[in-house]
């Protein structure tokens, strides 16, 4: 019951364009729903979306990483959530472009999954993606690493139908940052 009230308050605040305030209510709902993993993951997804909306991309990456661990613990029934986390984490990493010294080991592992030579069959997040989406993400990572904006724009057209609105927005931001680097990172 308390979790439902937190979700309602979060939704109301988000509806009033106050995602920074909504986040704490969504987080509280997730904490209260820990025994119900599907509801907990849904609430954490709302926290992550608010972080993206407030341009806290590093915070969103942390939440999506936490969600991926929770979904992986629960197994195959959470494959769609795991796929959402995987795709969004890759896009956030492409947007943030952390230096080798600053990248967390779990995020380096995420990127390593998309190196041309390292596709391993036993990786749960990758197994939740279609082969087409995996290959498109792999190409996206390679295009970002080689700073190939024209390839990235071409991949955007192919990826578009496979991504959520939020993921498409992140991909747009990746391209925008590559075309006009801020020099400070995002």
XYZ file of N, CA, C and O in Angstrom:
744
model
N 0.812 -1.194 0.000
C 0.000 0.000 0.000
C 0.867 1.274 0.000
O 0.621 2.194 -0.760
N 1.887 1.275 0.855
C 2.760 2.446 0.928
C 3.503 2.646 -0.388
O 3.691 3.783 -0.836
N 3.906 1.536 -1.012
C 4.614 1.629 -2.290
C 3.709 2.240 -3.352
O 4.170 3.058 -4.167
N 2.430 1.874 -3.349
C 1.482 2.435 -4.322
C 1.338 3.941 -4.141
O 1.271 4.677 -5.126
N 1.309 4.383 -2.893
C 1.214 5.825 -2.623
C 2.475 6.550 -3.095
O 2.386 7.642 -3.667
N 3.624 5.929 -2.872
C 4.878 6.535 -3.350
C 4.871 6.646 -4.870
O 5.281 7.676 -5.427
N 4.398 5.589 -5.546
C 4.325 5.623 -7.005
C 3.368 6.707 -7.483
O 3.653 7.425 -8.443
N 2.232 6.827 -6.813
C 1.261 7.873 -7.197
C 1.853 9.266 -7.022
O 1.681 10.128 -7.894
N 2.535 9.481 -5.904
C 3.167 10.787 -5.682
C 4.252 11.042 -6.723
O 4.358 12.150 -7.266
N 5.046 10.026 -7.007
C 6.085 10.165 -8.028
C 5.485 10.493 -9.384
O 5.971 11.374 -10.098
N 4.417 9.779 -9.764
C 3.760 10.035 -11.051
C 3.182 11.442 -11.111
O 3.276 12.122 -12.141
N 2.586 11.895 -9.988
C 2.017 13.244 -9.955
C 3.119 14.296 -10.124
O 2.964 15.247 -10.898
N 4.222 14.110 -9.417
C 5.329 15.066 -9.518
C 5.950 15.047 -10.913
O 6.280 16.101 -11.462
N 6.075 13.864 -11.472
C 6.629 13.769 -12.828
C 5.677 14.435 -13.822
O 6.120 15.087 -14.775
N 4.373 14.274 -13.599
C 3.373 14.924 -14.441
C 3.441 16.445 -14.347
O 3.065 17.147 -15.285
N 3.916 16.935 -13.220
C 4.095 18.377 -13.027
C 5.486 18.838 -13.468
O 5.910 19.942 -13.144
N 6.184 17.942 -14.192
C 7.525 18.220 -14.689
C 8.515 18.496 -13.548
O 9.322 19.428 -13.606
N 8.420 17.652 -12.510
C 9.346 17.740 -11.378
C 10.009 16.381 -11.158
O 9.852 15.758 -10.110
N 10.754 15.904 -12.181
C 11.349 14.562 -12.060
C 12.370 14.453 -10.933
O 12.536 13.386 -10.353
N 13.032 15.559 -10.603
C 14.012 15.527 -9.524
C 13.349 15.195 -8.187
O 13.922 14.499 -7.355
N 12.125 15.669 -7.986
C 11.398 15.367 -6.757
C 10.720 13.994 -6.838
O 10.595 13.300 -5.831
N 10.300 13.603 -8.032
C 9.642 12.309 -8.220
C 10.588 11.152 -7.920
O 10.170 10.104 -7.423
N 11.875 11.341 -8.218
C 12.872 10.284 -8.036
C 12.857 9.677 -6.645
O 12.914 8.459 -6.482
N 12.794 10.527 -5.634
C 12.867 10.011 -4.261
C 11.654 9.141 -3.938
O 11.766 8.151 -3.213
N 10.490 9.477 -4.472
C 9.297 8.664 -4.238
C 9.372 7.338 -4.985
O 8.983 6.290 -4.459
N 9.901 7.362 -6.205
C 10.081 6.115 -6.953
C 11.107 5.223 -6.255
O 10.938 4.005 -6.182
N 12.175 5.831 -5.740
C 13.197 5.059 -5.025
C 12.607 4.437 -3.765
O 12.869 3.278 -3.453
N 11.802 5.202 -3.059
C 11.149 4.677 -1.841
C 10.225 3.519 -2.208
O 10.187 2.505 -1.508
N 9.497 3.642 -3.310
C 8.624 2.552 -3.761
C 9.453 1.310 -4.065
O 9.077 0.194 -3.676
N 10.586 1.487 -4.737
C 11.456 0.349 -5.061
C 11.956 -0.321 -3.783
O 11.980 -1.554 -3.683
N 12.339 0.490 -2.801
C 12.809 -0.061 -1.526
C 11.712 -0.876 -0.845
O 11.965 -1.946 -0.299
N 10.495 -0.373 -0.893
C 9.366 -1.067 -0.268
C 8.967 -2.335 -1.032
O 8.387 -3.250 -0.457
N 9.281 -2.387 -2.313
C 8.872 -3.504 -3.162
C 9.972 -4.542 -3.345
O 9.861 -5.411 -4.206
N 11.012 -4.495 -2.544
C 12.167 -5.362 -2.754
C 11.788 -6.844 -2.793
O 12.399 -7.614 -3.515
N 10.764 -7.239 -2.049
C 10.349 -8.648 -2.032
C 9.579 -9.045 -3.288
O 9.375 -10.213 -3.547
N 9.140 -8.062 -4.057
C 8.439 -8.325 -5.314
C 9.317 -7.789 -6.445
O 9.216 -6.614 -6.815
N 10.180 -8.640 -7.009
C 11.215 -8.148 -7.928
C 10.687 -7.416 -9.165
O 11.287 -6.435 -9.590
N 9.586 -7.862 -9.727
C 9.086 -7.202 -10.932
C 8.662 -5.763 -10.634
O 9.033 -4.837 -11.367
N 7.933 -5.568 -9.538
C 7.516 -4.214 -9.154
C 8.714 -3.358 -8.772
O 8.781 -2.176 -9.120
N 9.668 -3.968 -8.067
C 10.878 -3.248 -7.670
C 11.636 -2.766 -8.909
O 12.046 -1.599 -8.981
N 11.802 -3.655 -9.888
C 12.514 -3.285 -11.115
C 11.769 -2.203 -11.891
O 12.390 -1.298 -12.460
N 10.450 -2.275 -11.896
C 9.664 -1.243 -12.581
C 9.863 0.118 -11.917
O 10.043 1.128 -12.585
N 9.861 0.137 -10.589
C 10.073 1.393 -9.860
C 11.483 1.930 -10.076
O 11.686 3.131 -10.254
N 12.474 1.029 -10.073
C 13.848 1.460 -10.343
C 13.965 2.022 -11.759
O 14.705 2.985 -11.994
N 13.227 1.437 -12.706
C 13.215 1.965 -14.068
C 12.694 3.391 -14.115
O 13.181 4.224 -14.893
N 11.711 3.681 -13.261
C 11.179 5.051 -13.183
C 12.216 5.999 -12.589
O 12.353 7.146 -13.039
N 12.970 5.520 -11.598
C 14.051 6.333 -11.022
C 15.072 6.657 -12.119
O 15.480 7.810 -12.292
N 15.461 5.636 -12.876
C 16.456 5.828 -13.935
C 15.949 6.794 -15.002
O 16.695 7.651 -15.478
N 14.680 6.676 -15.363
C 14.108 7.590 -16.357
C 14.128 9.030 -15.858
O 14.404 9.950 -16.634
N 13.848 9.220 -14.591
C 13.912 10.574 -14.018
C 15.344 11.100 -14.038
O 15.572 12.273 -14.313
N 16.295 10.226 -13.776
C 17.700 10.653 -13.809
C 18.084 11.080 -15.228
O 18.780 12.075 -15.404
N 17.607 10.345 -16.222
C 17.876 10.736 -17.608
C 17.209 12.071 -17.906
O 17.809 12.954 -18.521
N 15.981 12.215 -17.445
C 15.243 13.456 -17.683
C 15.947 14.659 -17.052
O 15.897 15.763 -17.590
N 16.627 14.440 -15.926
C 17.333 15.536 -15.249
C 18.807 15.608 -15.671
O 19.589 16.328 -15.057
N 19.169 14.826 -16.688
C 20.515 14.813 -17.272
C 21.575 14.260 -16.318
O 22.764 14.555 -16.445
N 21.150 13.449 -15.357
C 22.083 12.753 -14.474
C 22.363 11.388 -15.101
O 21.880 10.355 -14.659
N 23.167 11.403 -16.179
C 23.403 10.185 -16.948
C 24.233 9.166 -16.176
O 24.009 7.969 -16.291
N 25.164 9.645 -15.377
C 25.964 8.726 -14.565
C 25.079 8.034 -13.527
O 25.210 6.831 -13.289
N 24.180 8.799 -12.922
C 23.237 8.215 -11.957
C 22.313 7.206 -12.620
O 22.013 6.144 -12.055
N 21.855 7.508 -13.824
C 20.994 6.583 -14.569
C 21.753 5.298 -14.885
O 21.200 4.191 -14.764
N 23.025 5.437 -15.260
C 23.853 4.265 -15.547
C 23.970 3.381 -14.308
O 23.870 2.150 -14.397
N 24.150 3.986 -13.159
C 24.242 3.229 -11.903
C 22.942 2.476 -11.629
O 22.973 1.299 -11.252
N 21.809 3.134 -11.829
C 20.509 2.485 -11.587
C 20.296 1.339 -12.572
O 19.865 0.243 -12.180
N 20.580 1.556 -13.850
C 20.399 0.486 -14.837
C 21.340 -0.691 -14.557
O 20.988 -1.844 -14.805
N 22.527 -0.415 -14.014
C 23.447 -1.491 -13.640
C 22.864 -2.283 -12.474
O 22.882 -3.522 -12.486
N 22.323 -1.590 -11.493
C 21.669 -2.261 -10.361
C 20.488 -3.106 -10.844
O 20.320 -4.253 -10.423
N 19.702 -2.556 -11.757
C 18.561 -3.294 -12.303
C 19.021 -4.552 -13.037
O 18.396 -5.622 -12.917
N 20.113 -4.435 -13.789
C 20.630 -5.588 -14.537
C 21.046 -6.698 -13.576
O 20.753 -7.875 -13.821
N 21.709 -6.336 -12.481
C 22.106 -7.347 -11.498
C 20.878 -8.016 -10.889
O 20.847 -9.238 -10.739
N 19.883 -7.225 -10.510
C 18.662 -7.792 -9.931
C 17.951 -8.715 -10.918
O 17.503 -9.801 -10.554
N 17.852 -8.293 -12.164
C 17.171 -9.104 -13.181
C 17.956 -10.380 -13.463
O 17.355 -11.446 -13.658
N 19.274 -10.296 -13.478
C 20.106 -11.472 -13.733
C 19.967 -12.495 -12.619
O 19.946 -13.695 -12.873
N 19.851 -12.020 -11.394
C 19.666 -12.910 -10.253
C 18.386 -13.728 -10.394
O 18.318 -14.857 -9.951
N 17.374 -13.131 -10.999
C 16.050 -13.760 -11.078
C 15.888 -14.690 -12.270
O 14.941 -15.441 -12.342
N 16.767 -14.600 -13.248
C 16.733 -15.550 -14.355
C 15.913 -15.116 -15.544
O 15.592 -13.946 -15.730
N 15.543 -16.098 -16.368
C 14.963 -15.885 -17.689
C 13.674 -15.112 -17.750
O 13.379 -14.497 -18.776
N 12.894 -15.114 -16.685
C 11.615 -14.407 -16.711
C 11.796 -12.900 -16.843
O 10.859 -12.187 -17.184
N 12.981 -12.421 -16.602
C 13.250 -10.981 -16.631
C 14.087 -10.582 -17.840
O 14.736 -9.539 -17.844
N 14.059 -11.397 -18.871
C 14.899 -11.172 -20.047
C 14.602 -9.828 -20.722
O 15.522 -9.133 -21.151
N 13.328 -9.427 -20.785
C 12.999 -8.144 -21.423
C 13.563 -6.969 -20.632
O 14.046 -6.003 -21.207
N 13.541 -7.062 -19.316
C 14.105 -6.001 -18.475
C 15.623 -5.984 -18.633
O 16.242 -4.919 -18.736
N 16.210 -7.168 -18.670
C 17.653 -7.271 -18.841
C 18.083 -6.674 -20.183
O 19.088 -5.954 -20.255
N 17.304 -6.925 -21.227
C 17.607 -6.357 -22.547
C 17.505 -4.836 -22.506
O 18.372 -4.136 -23.047
N 16.471 -4.311 -21.868
C 16.318 -2.848 -21.750
C 17.521 -2.248 -21.030
O 18.073 -1.227 -21.460
N 17.919 -2.892 -19.943
C 19.073 -2.398 -19.174
C 20.342 -2.429 -20.012
O 21.118 -1.473 -20.010
N 20.543 -3.525 -20.723
C 21.761 -3.678 -21.525
C 21.857 -2.590 -22.597
O 22.878 -1.923 -22.724
N 20.795 -2.422 -23.362
C 20.806 -1.429 -24.447
C 20.999 -0.029 -23.876
O 21.824 0.750 -24.367
N 20.276 0.292 -22.825
C 20.359 1.635 -22.243
C 21.735 1.885 -21.642
O 22.299 2.979 -21.787
N 22.307 0.873 -20.992
C 23.656 1.027 -20.420
C 24.684 1.287 -21.516
O 25.560 2.145 -21.359
N 24.591 0.559 -22.620
C 25.534 0.778 -23.724
C 25.400 2.210 -24.241
O 26.402 2.906 -24.439
N 24.171 2.666 -24.441
C 23.967 4.033 -24.946
C 24.469 5.076 -23.952
O 25.081 6.076 -24.348
N 24.225 4.853 -22.661
C 24.719 5.797 -21.645
C 26.246 5.813 -21.618
O 26.859 6.878 -21.493
N 26.859 4.653 -21.760
C 28.330 4.612 -21.801
C 28.866 5.331 -23.033
O 29.887 6.016 -22.951
N 28.172 5.202 -24.157
C 28.595 5.914 -25.371
C 28.434 7.427 -25.184
O 29.236 8.207 -25.681
N 27.422 7.822 -24.452
C 27.186 9.237 -24.200
C 28.219 9.799 -23.219
O 28.787 10.874 -23.435
N 28.481 9.057 -22.155
C 29.396 9.533 -21.117
C 30.866 9.421 -21.536
O 31.692 10.200 -21.064
N 31.186 8.449 -22.397
C 32.562 8.220 -22.859
C 33.565 8.287 -21.704
O 34.490 9.121 -21.709
N 33.420 7.394 -20.704
C 34.370 7.440 -19.586
C 35.769 7.045 -20.044
O 35.929 6.204 -20.935
N 36.767 7.658 -19.444
C 38.156 7.330 -19.778
C 38.486 5.966 -19.167
O 37.834 5.540 -18.209
N 39.499 5.299 -19.706
C 39.870 3.988 -19.144
C 40.163 4.044 -17.641
O 39.932 3.082 -16.927
N 40.664 5.179 -17.174
C 40.973 5.316 -15.750
C 39.704 5.484 -14.902
O 39.705 5.153 -13.725
N 38.643 6.004 -15.502
C 37.428 6.325 -14.736
C 36.312 5.301 -14.902
O 35.312 5.376 -14.200
N 36.439 4.361 -15.829
C 35.354 3.433 -16.086
C 35.333 2.340 -15.004
O 36.374 1.811 -14.618
N 34.156 2.056 -14.492
C 34.006 1.007 -13.495
C 34.157 -0.355 -14.182
O 33.796 -0.514 -15.344
N 34.676 -1.343 -13.489
C 34.925 -2.657 -14.104
C 33.685 -3.274 -14.758
O 33.770 -3.828 -15.853
N 32.529 -3.142 -14.114
C 31.305 -3.729 -14.689
C 30.894 -3.031 -15.983
O 30.325 -3.638 -16.884
N 31.217 -1.752 -16.093
C 30.903 -1.013 -17.320
C 31.918 -1.342 -18.422
O 31.546 -1.419 -19.594
N 33.153 -1.563 -18.031
C 34.159 -1.991 -19.011
C 33.774 -3.358 -19.572
O 33.878 -3.596 -20.785
N 33.273 -4.242 -18.712
C 32.817 -5.562 -19.169
C 31.651 -5.429 -20.143
O 31.568 -6.169 -21.119
N 30.758 -4.499 -19.869
C 29.620 -4.274 -20.771
C 30.138 -3.910 -22.153
O 29.699 -4.474 -23.153
N 31.067 -2.963 -22.224
C 31.612 -2.544 -23.518
C 32.415 -3.651 -24.188
O 32.375 -3.791 -25.408
N 33.123 -4.442 -23.390
C 33.917 -5.541 -23.954
C 33.036 -6.560 -24.670
O 33.474 -7.199 -25.620
N 31.800 -6.711 -24.229
C 30.875 -7.652 -24.890
C 30.624 -7.259 -26.339
O 30.193 -8.071 -27.143
N 30.872 -5.990 -26.662
C 30.578 -5.495 -28.007
C 31.829 -5.291 -28.853
O 31.748 -4.741 -29.933
N 32.980 -5.749 -28.344
C 34.191 -5.742 -29.164
C 34.008 -6.826 -30.225
O 33.416 -7.866 -29.967
N 34.503 -6.599 -31.410
C 34.259 -7.507 -32.534
C 34.604 -8.950 -32.206
O 33.889 -9.864 -32.569
N 35.710 -9.143 -31.507
C 36.188 -10.507 -31.323
C 35.702 -11.166 -30.034
O 36.038 -12.294 -29.768
N 34.902 -10.499 -29.229
C 34.643 -11.041 -27.888
C 33.217 -11.523 -27.649
O 32.834 -11.679 -26.508
N 32.426 -11.766 -28.671
C 31.051 -12.209 -28.440
C 31.055 -13.601 -27.808
O 31.416 -14.583 -28.424
N 30.659 -13.669 -26.536
C 30.600 -14.962 -25.854
C 29.146 -15.378 -25.702
O 28.278 -14.565 -25.419
N 28.909 -16.636 -25.856
C 27.538 -17.161 -25.846
C 26.946 -17.248 -24.444
O 25.753 -17.420 -24.288
N 27.769 -17.166 -23.401
C 27.255 -17.371 -22.052
C 26.920 -16.064 -21.336
O 26.691 -16.050 -20.151
N 26.857 -14.984 -22.029
C 26.563 -13.698 -21.415
C 25.054 -13.473 -21.393
O 24.435 -13.283 -22.433
N 24.466 -13.485 -20.206
C 23.009 -13.381 -20.067
C 22.423 -12.129 -20.709
O 21.426 -12.228 -21.427
N 22.995 -10.932 -20.497
C 22.385 -9.756 -21.116
C 22.364 -9.837 -22.640
O 21.382 -9.478 -23.272
N 23.448 -10.333 -23.222
C 23.524 -10.431 -24.675
C 22.541 -11.483 -25.183
O 21.926 -11.315 -26.232
N 22.365 -12.554 -24.435
C 21.432 -13.606 -24.833
C 19.987 -13.113 -24.850
O 19.137 -13.731 -25.486
N 19.703 -12.041 -24.160
C 18.350 -11.474 -24.140
C 18.092 -10.557 -25.335
O 16.974 -10.103 -25.531
N 19.123 -10.272 -26.095
C 18.985 -9.419 -27.279
C 18.864 -10.292 -28.518
O 19.464 -11.358 -28.583
N 18.126 -9.802 -29.490
C 18.112 -10.510 -30.771
C 19.494 -10.348 -31.398
O 20.243 -9.421 -31.071
N 19.831 -11.246 -32.313
C 21.128 -11.152 -32.973
C 21.250 -9.829 -33.727
O 22.304 -9.192 -33.724
N 20.136 -9.385 -34.330
C 20.147 -8.126 -35.071
C 20.468 -6.945 -34.156
O 21.313 -6.104 -34.482
N 19.817 -6.890 -32.998
C 20.062 -5.784 -32.066
C 21.488 -5.859 -31.530
O 22.172 -4.836 -31.425
N 21.960 -7.070 -31.217
C 23.339 -7.206 -30.747
C 24.319 -6.657 -31.780
O 25.214 -5.879 -31.457
N 24.152 -7.058 -33.037
C 25.066 -6.609 -34.093
C 24.972 -5.103 -34.321
O 25.992 -4.438 -34.549
N 23.767 -4.548 -34.237
C 23.606 -3.101 -34.387
C 24.279 -2.357 -33.230
O 24.930 -1.329 -33.438
N 24.136 -2.872 -32.008
C 24.799 -2.247 -30.860
C 26.315 -2.379 -30.979
O 27.043 -1.429 -30.679
N 26.765 -3.530 -31.425
C 28.195 -3.740 -31.620
C 28.739 -2.722 -32.626
O 29.770 -2.089 -32.396
N 28.017 -2.530 -33.714
C 28.432 -1.553 -34.726
C 28.384 -0.135 -34.170
O 29.247 0.694 -34.486
N 27.407 0.135 -33.331
C 27.282 1.459 -32.708
C 28.472 1.739 -31.801
O 29.056 2.828 -31.839
N 28.849 0.760 -30.995
C 30.010 0.927 -30.115
C 31.264 1.181 -30.945
O 32.044 2.088 -30.657
N 31.434 0.403 -32.001
C 32.612 0.574 -32.859
C 32.609 1.932 -33.557
O 33.651 2.579 -33.653
N 31.450 2.374 -34.018
C 31.350 3.687 -34.668
C 31.681 4.804 -33.679
O 32.363 5.767 -34.023
N 31.215 4.659 -32.444
C 31.526 5.674 -31.425
C 33.018 5.676 -31.101
O 33.623 6.745 -30.981
N 33.586 4.491 -30.966
C 35.000 4.412 -30.632
C 35.878 4.980 -31.745
O 36.932 5.550 -31.469
N 35.421 4.854 -32.996
C 36.209 5.396 -34.113
C 35.751 6.809 -34.490
O 36.264 7.388 -35.446
N 34.772 7.327 -33.726
C 34.241 8.690 -33.934
C 33.691 8.863 -35.353
O 33.834 9.917 -35.962
N 33.031 7.848 -35.882
C 32.469 7.852 -37.235
C 30.999 8.286 -37.173
O 30.096 7.458 -37.034
N 30.769 9.583 -37.283
C 29.429 10.147 -37.140
C 28.508 9.687 -38.263
O 27.334 9.379 -38.012
N 28.999 9.599 -39.484
C 28.132 9.188 -40.591
C 27.675 7.736 -40.410
O 26.513 7.415 -40.672
N 28.547 6.860 -39.944
C 28.146 5.478 -39.669
C 27.122 5.439 -38.539
O 26.155 4.676 -38.587
N 27.330 6.274 -37.541
C 26.416 6.336 -36.403
C 25.020 6.785 -36.836
O 24.009 6.224 -36.390
N 24.969 7.766 -37.726
C 23.670 8.230 -38.235
C 22.975 7.141 -39.044
O 21.757 6.982 -38.963
N 23.732 6.393 -39.798
C 23.174 5.283 -40.566
C 22.647 4.192 -39.625
O 21.559 3.640 -39.829
N 23.404 3.895 -38.590
C 22.979 2.898 -37.604
C 21.742 3.353 -36.840
O 20.910 2.532 -36.448
N 21.635 4.661 -36.631
C 20.476 5.199 -35.920
C 19.185 4.811 -36.640
O 18.211 4.424 -36.005
N 19.190 4.888 -37.961
C 18.004 4.529 -38.744
C 17.651 3.064 -38.549
O 16.476 2.708 -38.446
N 18.671 2.202 -38.501
C 18.429 0.771 -38.328
C 18.025 0.424 -36.903
O 17.224 -0.485 -36.680
N 18.585 1.133 -35.936
C 18.273 0.859 -34.528
C 16.917 1.415 -34.094
O 16.279 0.872 -33.190
N 16.507 2.504 -34.723
C 15.314 3.247 -34.295
C 14.116 2.356 -33.930
O 13.561 2.507 -32.829
N 13.697 1.412 -34.783
C 12.506 0.624 -34.438
C 12.716 -0.353 -33.281
O 11.746 -0.843 -32.705
N 13.966 -0.610 -32.923
C 14.259 -1.568 -31.854
C 14.389 -0.910 -30.487
O 14.488 -1.603 -29.477
N 14.412 0.414 -30.465
C 14.659 1.143 -29.224
C 13.390 1.784 -28.680
O 12.470 2.100 -29.424
N 13.383 2.009 -27.369
C 12.302 2.768 -26.744
C 12.511 4.248 -27.067
O 13.595 4.646 -27.533
N 11.529 5.063 -26.777
C 11.661 6.510 -26.996
C 12.843 7.065 -26.195
O 13.620 7.891 -26.694
N 12.988 6.601 -24.977
C 14.089 7.060 -24.125
C 15.440 6.661 -24.714
O 16.379 7.461 -24.747
N 15.551 5.434 -25.207
C 16.799 4.977 -25.812
C 17.091 5.720 -27.107
O 18.245 6.069 -27.372
N 16.058 5.993 -27.906
C 16.260 6.781 -29.123
C 16.750 8.184 -28.781
O 17.598 8.738 -29.480
N 16.226 8.758 -27.715
C 16.681 10.081 -27.265
C 18.164 10.030 -26.880
O 18.943 10.923 -27.235
N 18.551 8.975 -26.163
C 19.961 8.836 -25.774
C 20.858 8.690 -26.999
O 21.930 9.302 -27.062
N 20.419 7.895 -27.972
C 21.203 7.743 -29.202
C 21.336 9.083 -29.921
O 22.406 9.428 -30.423
N 20.257 9.850 -29.949
C 20.304 11.185 -30.541
C 21.337 12.057 -29.811
O 22.111 12.783 -30.445
N 21.362 11.974 -28.485
C 22.323 12.754 -27.704
C 23.761 12.304 -27.976
O 24.673 13.137 -28.017
N 23.959 10.998 -28.172
C 25.290 10.484 -28.499
C 25.771 11.115 -29.808
O 26.897 11.611 -29.904
N 24.890 11.106 -30.811
C 25.249 11.675 -32.120
C 25.496 13.168 -32.002
O 26.469 13.702 -32.542
N 24.628 13.840 -31.263
C 24.774 15.282 -31.066
C 26.110 15.605 -30.383
O 26.813 16.538 -30.778
N 26.475 14.822 -29.387
C 27.744 15.049 -28.672
C 28.937 14.790 -29.592
O 29.950 15.482 -29.507
N 28.808 13.811 -30.473
C 29.913 13.525 -31.414
C 30.055 14.626 -32.453
O 31.172 14.959 -32.846
N 28.931 15.156 -32.894
C 28.976 16.222 -33.900
C 29.482 17.529 -33.316
O 30.194 18.276 -33.974
N 29.091 17.806 -32.093
C 29.452 19.068 -31.441
C 29.932 18.764 -30.027
O 29.184 18.978 -29.056
N 31.154 18.277 -29.876
C 31.641 17.900 -28.548
C 31.629 19.079 -27.585
O 32.045 20.184 -27.941
N 31.136 18.824 -26.411
C 31.080 19.884 -25.405
C 32.447 20.121 -24.800
O 32.681 21.156 -24.174
N 33.336 19.121 -24.920
C 34.670 19.277 -24.355
C 34.711 18.958 -22.880
O 35.764 18.782 -22.299
N 33.558 18.875 -22.251
C 33.500 18.608 -20.808
C 32.893 17.246 -20.543
O 32.735 16.875 -19.389
N 32.499 16.527 -21.556
C 31.705 15.324 -21.322
C 30.286 15.762 -21.016
O 30.003 16.946 -20.887
N 29.409 14.842 -20.935
C 28.002 15.184 -20.684
C 27.769 15.372 -19.211
O 28.308 14.729 -18.387
